């Protein structure tokens, strides 16, 4: 099995400058990450896969020929993945975090997050983001109570911005984030109309196909030969 690393640029809305990249991983030839992570879940390999991904990103972080070291890296974390290691060894977590800095950890909007992990990440001075915000039954509670510095609006909210009621709701969210000193990112900006509304609302950061398509960075062979047999159709 081969896995392709992709980069999705994140832009400052006001200046149109790239300020960060979100790292994505997919099996070679696939258009989304869904099948890769379904395979990992079915074979209890989420933490192993995430650790393998992070090891490669650490190698590439400050290699001049590979990436722009000034950009903030946004990296997804699954609640049942490598993040659990912060409970056992915060020193190792902080060391990896230091080697990836500046880095924002995107907490996937899914079940399984526990207070002890969130507390430990805070103790490790991790910069946290709520990913796909608005896509979970506990989404508002997490926004208010978790110590996150970034919030990434779910693409489905952004795609409904042309509707006046959704636009007003997102505008209210933006005001809240400014008062709380949180950074707001509009994900999934796919059309010129959505892009125009994001600019009008003053949402500070954005990403999506209307700005730039994800670009393949490198394809790497997964080291476990059994993965080729266990691949999910």
Short mmCIF file of N, CA and C in Angstrom, two decimals, residues 93-207:
data_model
loop_
_atom_site.label_atom_id
_atom_site.label_comp_id
_atom_site.label_asym_id
_atom_site.label_seq_id
_atom_site.Cartn_x
_atom_site.Cartn_y
_atom_site.Cartn_z
N UNK A 93 5.88 13.81 23.89
CA UNK A 93 4.92 14.57 23.09
C UNK A 93 5.42 15.99 22.83
N UNK A 94 5.93 16.63 23.87
CA UNK A 94 6.43 18.00 23.72
C UNK A 94 7.64 18.05 22.79
N UNK A 95 8.46 17.01 22.83
CA UNK A 95 9.62 16.96 21.95
C UNK A 95 9.18 16.88 20.49
N UNK A 96 8.23 16.00 20.19
CA UNK A 96 7.72 15.89 18.83
C UNK A 96 7.07 17.21 18.40
N UNK A 97 6.31 17.78 19.30
CA UNK A 97 5.64 19.05 19.02
C UNK A 97 6.65 20.15 18.71
N UNK A 98 7.73 20.18 19.46
CA UNK A 98 8.78 21.18 19.24
C UNK A 98 9.41 21.01 17.86
N UNK A 99 9.61 19.76 17.45
CA UNK A 99 10.24 19.51 16.16
C UNK A 99 9.32 19.82 14.98
N UNK A 100 8.01 19.91 15.25
CA UNK A 100 7.05 20.23 14.21
C UNK A 100 6.63 21.70 14.22
N UNK A 101 7.03 22.43 15.25
CA UNK A 101 6.56 23.81 15.44
C UNK A 101 7.01 24.73 14.29
N UNK A 102 6.17 25.73 13.96
CA UNK A 102 4.85 26.00 14.54
C UNK A 102 3.80 25.03 14.02
N UNK A 103 3.05 24.44 14.96
CA UNK A 103 2.07 23.42 14.59
C UNK A 103 0.77 23.67 15.34
N UNK A 104 -0.34 23.45 14.66
CA UNK A 104 -1.67 23.47 15.26
C UNK A 104 -2.25 22.07 15.13
N UNK A 105 -2.68 21.52 16.25
CA UNK A 105 -3.27 20.18 16.26
C UNK A 105 -4.78 20.29 16.07
N UNK A 106 -5.27 19.71 15.00
CA UNK A 106 -6.70 19.75 14.71
C UNK A 106 -7.38 18.54 15.36
N UNK A 107 -8.27 18.81 16.31
CA UNK A 107 -8.99 17.75 17.00
C UNK A 107 -10.22 17.40 16.17
N UNK A 108 -10.24 16.20 15.63
CA UNK A 108 -11.34 15.79 14.78
C UNK A 108 -12.66 15.85 15.53
N UNK A 109 -13.69 16.34 14.88
CA UNK A 109 -15.00 16.50 15.51
C UNK A 109 -15.70 15.14 15.55
N UNK A 110 -15.29 14.31 16.51
CA UNK A 110 -15.83 12.96 16.62
C UNK A 110 -15.90 12.56 18.08
N UNK A 111 -16.52 11.41 18.34
CA UNK A 111 -16.59 10.89 19.70
C UNK A 111 -15.22 10.38 20.15
N UNK A 112 -15.07 10.24 21.46
CA UNK A 112 -13.87 9.61 21.98
C UNK A 112 -12.90 10.52 22.70
N UNK A 113 -13.08 11.83 22.59
CA UNK A 113 -12.20 12.74 23.32
C UNK A 113 -12.54 12.71 24.80
N UNK A 114 -11.52 12.67 25.65
CA UNK A 114 -11.73 12.61 27.09
C UNK A 114 -11.09 13.82 27.76
N UNK A 115 -11.63 14.25 28.89
CA UNK A 115 -11.10 15.44 29.57
C UNK A 115 -9.62 15.32 29.93
N UNK A 116 -9.17 14.11 30.28
CA UNK A 116 -7.77 13.98 30.68
C UNK A 116 -6.82 14.25 29.52
N UNK A 117 -7.21 13.86 28.31
CA UNK A 117 -6.36 14.13 27.14
C UNK A 117 -6.32 15.62 26.85
N UNK A 118 -7.48 16.28 26.89
CA UNK A 118 -7.53 17.72 26.63
C UNK A 118 -6.70 18.47 27.67
N UNK A 119 -6.82 18.08 28.93
CA UNK A 119 -6.04 18.72 29.99
C UNK A 119 -4.55 18.53 29.77
N UNK A 120 -4.17 17.32 29.40
CA UNK A 120 -2.75 17.02 29.20
C UNK A 120 -2.18 17.80 28.01
N UNK A 121 -2.96 17.93 26.96
CA UNK A 121 -2.51 18.73 25.82
C UNK A 121 -2.31 20.18 26.21
N UNK A 122 -3.19 20.68 27.07
CA UNK A 122 -3.04 22.05 27.57
C UNK A 122 -1.75 22.18 28.38
N UNK A 123 -1.47 21.20 29.22
CA UNK A 123 -0.24 21.21 30.01
C UNK A 123 1.00 21.15 29.12
N UNK A 124 0.85 20.53 27.95
CA UNK A 124 1.97 20.44 27.01
C UNK A 124 2.09 21.69 26.14
N UNK A 125 1.24 22.69 26.41
CA UNK A 125 1.23 23.94 25.64
C UNK A 125 0.97 23.70 24.16
N UNK A 126 0.12 22.72 23.88
CA UNK A 126 -0.26 22.43 22.50
C UNK A 126 -1.25 23.47 22.00
N UNK A 127 -1.06 23.91 20.78
CA UNK A 127 -2.01 24.82 20.14
C UNK A 127 -3.07 23.96 19.46
N UNK A 128 -4.33 24.16 19.86
CA UNK A 128 -5.40 23.25 19.45
C UNK A 128 -6.42 23.96 18.57
N UNK A 129 -7.00 23.17 17.66
CA UNK A 129 -8.08 23.66 16.80
C UNK A 129 -9.22 22.65 16.83
N UNK A 130 -10.45 23.15 16.82
CA UNK A 130 -11.61 22.30 16.59
C UNK A 130 -11.80 22.16 15.09
N UNK A 131 -11.71 20.94 14.60
CA UNK A 131 -11.85 20.71 13.17
C UNK A 131 -13.31 20.42 12.83
N UNK A 132 -13.75 20.86 11.65
CA UNK A 132 -15.12 20.62 11.19
C UNK A 132 -16.15 21.06 12.22
N UNK A 133 -15.92 22.24 12.80
CA UNK A 133 -16.83 22.69 13.86
C UNK A 133 -18.24 22.84 13.32
N UNK A 134 -19.21 22.37 14.12
CA UNK A 134 -20.61 22.40 13.72
C UNK A 134 -21.10 21.06 13.25
N UNK A 135 -20.24 20.03 13.31
CA UNK A 135 -20.56 18.72 12.76
C UNK A 135 -20.68 17.65 13.84
N UNK A 136 -20.95 18.06 15.09
CA UNK A 136 -21.04 17.09 16.19
C UNK A 136 -22.07 17.56 17.19
N UNK A 137 -22.73 16.63 17.84
CA UNK A 137 -23.80 16.99 18.79
C UNK A 137 -23.27 17.79 19.98
N UNK A 138 -21.96 17.65 20.27
CA UNK A 138 -21.37 18.34 21.42
C UNK A 138 -20.56 19.56 20.98
N UNK A 139 -20.83 20.03 19.78
CA UNK A 139 -19.96 21.03 19.17
C UNK A 139 -19.93 22.35 19.93
N UNK A 140 -21.08 22.80 20.45
CA UNK A 140 -21.12 24.08 21.16
C UNK A 140 -20.41 23.98 22.50
N UNK A 141 -20.63 22.89 23.21
CA UNK A 141 -19.96 22.69 24.50
C UNK A 141 -18.45 22.69 24.33
N UNK A 142 -17.97 22.03 23.29
CA UNK A 142 -16.52 22.00 23.05
C UNK A 142 -15.98 23.39 22.75
N UNK A 143 -16.72 24.15 21.96
CA UNK A 143 -16.28 25.50 21.63
C UNK A 143 -16.13 26.36 22.88
N UNK A 144 -17.07 26.22 23.81
CA UNK A 144 -17.10 27.08 24.98
C UNK A 144 -16.13 26.61 26.06
N UNK A 145 -15.97 25.29 26.23
CA UNK A 145 -15.23 24.77 27.38
C UNK A 145 -13.82 24.28 27.06
N UNK A 146 -13.55 23.92 25.84
CA UNK A 146 -12.21 23.41 25.53
C UNK A 146 -11.23 24.57 25.29
N UNK A 147 -9.97 24.41 25.68
CA UNK A 147 -8.98 25.48 25.53
C UNK A 147 -8.39 25.53 24.12
N UNK A 148 -9.25 25.76 23.14
CA UNK A 148 -8.78 25.81 21.75
C UNK A 148 -8.49 27.25 21.35
N UNK A 149 -7.51 27.40 20.48
CA UNK A 149 -7.15 28.72 19.96
C UNK A 149 -7.67 28.94 18.54
N UNK A 150 -7.95 27.84 17.84
CA UNK A 150 -8.43 27.90 16.47
C UNK A 150 -9.74 27.14 16.35
N UNK A 151 -10.62 27.62 15.48
CA UNK A 151 -11.87 26.92 15.17
C UNK A 151 -12.04 26.92 13.65
N UNK A 152 -12.21 25.72 13.08
CA UNK A 152 -12.37 25.59 11.64
C UNK A 152 -13.83 25.24 11.34
N UNK A 153 -14.53 26.16 10.73
CA UNK A 153 -15.94 25.96 10.41
C UNK A 153 -16.11 24.81 9.44
N UNK A 154 -17.07 23.94 9.73
CA UNK A 154 -17.35 22.83 8.84
C UNK A 154 -17.74 23.35 7.45
N UNK A 155 -17.30 22.64 6.43
CA UNK A 155 -17.55 23.08 5.05
C UNK A 155 -19.03 23.22 4.75
N UNK A 156 -19.87 22.40 5.41
CA UNK A 156 -21.30 22.49 5.12
C UNK A 156 -21.90 23.81 5.60
N UNK A 157 -21.34 24.37 6.67
CA UNK A 157 -21.78 25.71 7.09
C UNK A 157 -21.36 26.76 6.07
N UNK A 158 -20.14 26.64 5.61
CA UNK A 158 -19.62 27.61 4.64
C UNK A 158 -20.41 27.55 3.34
N UNK A 159 -20.76 26.34 2.91
CA UNK A 159 -21.49 26.20 1.66
C UNK A 159 -22.90 26.77 1.72
N UNK A 160 -23.42 26.98 2.93
CA UNK A 160 -24.75 27.56 3.08
C UNK A 160 -24.70 29.07 3.33
N UNK A 161 -23.53 29.66 3.23
CA UNK A 161 -23.41 31.10 3.48
C UNK A 161 -24.27 31.98 2.56
N UNK A 162 -24.55 31.56 1.33
CA UNK A 162 -25.44 32.39 0.51
C UNK A 162 -26.85 32.56 1.09
N UNK A 163 -27.26 31.68 2.01
CA UNK A 163 -28.56 31.82 2.65
C UNK A 163 -28.45 32.86 3.77
N UNK A 164 -29.31 33.87 3.79
CA UNK A 164 -29.19 34.97 4.76
C UNK A 164 -29.15 34.52 6.22
N UNK A 165 -29.96 33.51 6.59
CA UNK A 165 -29.98 33.07 7.98
C UNK A 165 -28.65 32.47 8.40
N UNK A 166 -28.05 31.65 7.51
CA UNK A 166 -26.75 31.05 7.83
C UNK A 166 -25.67 32.12 7.87
N UNK A 167 -25.76 33.06 6.98
CA UNK A 167 -24.77 34.14 6.97
C UNK A 167 -24.82 34.92 8.29
N UNK A 168 -26.04 35.19 8.78
CA UNK A 168 -26.18 35.92 10.04
C UNK A 168 -25.63 35.10 11.20
N UNK A 169 -25.87 33.78 11.18
CA UNK A 169 -25.39 32.89 12.23
C UNK A 169 -23.86 32.87 12.25
N UNK A 170 -23.24 32.75 11.10
CA UNK A 170 -21.78 32.71 11.02
C UNK A 170 -21.20 34.06 11.43
N UNK A 171 -21.89 35.14 11.10
CA UNK A 171 -21.43 36.46 11.52
C UNK A 171 -21.44 36.57 13.05
N UNK A 172 -22.45 36.00 13.68
CA UNK A 172 -22.52 35.98 15.15
C UNK A 172 -21.37 35.16 15.72
N UNK A 173 -21.10 34.02 15.10
CA UNK A 173 -19.97 33.18 15.53
C UNK A 173 -18.65 33.95 15.42
N UNK A 174 -18.50 34.66 14.34
CA UNK A 174 -17.26 35.42 14.13
C UNK A 174 -17.08 36.46 15.24
N UNK A 175 -18.16 37.13 15.61
CA UNK A 175 -18.09 38.12 16.69
C UNK A 175 -17.69 37.46 18.00
N UNK A 176 -18.26 36.29 18.28
CA UNK A 176 -17.91 35.55 19.50
C UNK A 176 -16.42 35.20 19.50
N UNK A 177 -15.93 34.72 18.37
CA UNK A 177 -14.52 34.32 18.30
C UNK A 177 -13.59 35.50 18.51
N UNK A 178 -13.95 36.64 17.98
CA UNK A 178 -13.11 37.83 18.19
C UNK A 178 -13.07 38.20 19.66
N UNK A 179 -14.21 38.12 20.34
CA UNK A 179 -14.25 38.46 21.77
C UNK A 179 -13.45 37.46 22.60
N UNK A 180 -13.42 36.21 22.15
CA UNK A 180 -12.71 35.16 22.89
C UNK A 180 -11.25 35.01 22.43
N UNK A 181 -10.84 35.83 21.49
CA UNK A 181 -9.46 35.79 20.96
C UNK A 181 -9.13 34.43 20.36
N UNK A 182 -10.08 33.89 19.62
CA UNK A 182 -9.86 32.65 18.88
C UNK A 182 -9.77 32.96 17.39
N UNK A 183 -8.99 32.16 16.68
CA UNK A 183 -8.84 32.34 15.25
C UNK A 183 -9.87 31.48 14.52
N UNK A 184 -10.59 32.08 13.59
CA UNK A 184 -11.64 31.38 12.86
C UNK A 184 -11.19 31.12 11.43
N UNK A 185 -11.40 29.88 10.97
CA UNK A 185 -11.05 29.47 9.61
C UNK A 185 -12.31 28.98 8.91
N UNK A 186 -12.58 29.48 7.73
CA UNK A 186 -13.68 28.98 6.91
C UNK A 186 -13.13 27.87 6.02
N UNK A 187 -13.59 26.63 6.27
CA UNK A 187 -13.16 25.49 5.47
C UNK A 187 -14.12 25.28 4.30
N UNK A 188 -13.61 24.67 3.24
CA UNK A 188 -14.49 24.29 2.14
C UNK A 188 -15.05 25.44 1.34
N UNK A 189 -14.28 26.51 1.18
CA UNK A 189 -14.71 27.63 0.34
C UNK A 189 -14.55 27.19 -1.11
N UNK A 190 -15.66 26.90 -1.77
CA UNK A 190 -15.59 26.25 -3.08
C UNK A 190 -16.04 27.11 -4.25
N UNK A 191 -16.74 28.20 -3.99
CA UNK A 191 -17.27 29.02 -5.08
C UNK A 191 -16.87 30.48 -4.90
N UNK A 192 -16.85 31.25 -5.99
CA UNK A 192 -16.57 32.69 -5.86
C UNK A 192 -17.56 33.39 -4.94
N UNK A 193 -18.82 32.95 -4.94
CA UNK A 193 -19.81 33.58 -4.07
C UNK A 193 -19.48 33.35 -2.60
N UNK A 194 -19.11 32.12 -2.24
CA UNK A 194 -18.73 31.83 -0.86
C UNK A 194 -17.49 32.64 -0.48
N UNK A 195 -16.53 32.71 -1.36
CA UNK A 195 -15.30 33.45 -1.11
C UNK A 195 -15.59 34.92 -0.87
N UNK A 196 -16.50 35.48 -1.66
CA UNK A 196 -16.87 36.89 -1.50
C UNK A 196 -17.52 37.13 -0.15
N UNK A 197 -18.40 36.22 0.28
CA UNK A 197 -19.08 36.38 1.56
C UNK A 197 -18.10 36.27 2.71
N UNK A 198 -17.17 35.32 2.62
CA UNK A 198 -16.15 35.17 3.66
C UNK A 198 -15.37 36.47 3.82
N UNK A 199 -15.03 37.10 2.72
CA UNK A 199 -14.32 38.38 2.78
C UNK A 199 -15.19 39.47 3.39
N UNK A 200 -16.45 39.50 3.01
CA UNK A 200 -17.36 40.53 3.53
C UNK A 200 -17.56 40.38 5.04
N UNK A 201 -17.61 39.13 5.51
CA UNK A 201 -17.80 38.88 6.93
C UNK A 201 -16.54 39.14 7.74
N UNK A 202 -15.40 39.19 7.06
CA UNK A 202 -14.15 39.43 7.76
C UNK A 202 -13.60 38.22 8.47
N UNK A 203 -14.03 37.01 8.06
CA UNK A 203 -13.46 35.80 8.65
C UNK A 203 -11.97 35.78 8.31
N UNK A 204 -11.09 35.71 9.30
CA UNK A 204 -9.68 36.01 9.06
C UNK A 204 -8.92 34.99 8.22
N UNK A 205 -9.34 33.71 8.24
CA UNK A 205 -8.59 32.68 7.52
C UNK A 205 -9.56 31.79 6.75
N UNK A 206 -9.07 31.21 5.68
CA UNK A 206 -9.94 30.38 4.85
C UNK A 206 -9.11 29.38 4.05
N UNK A 207 -9.80 28.34 3.58
CA UNK A 207 -9.20 27.35 2.71
C UNK A 207 -10.30 26.72 1.88
#
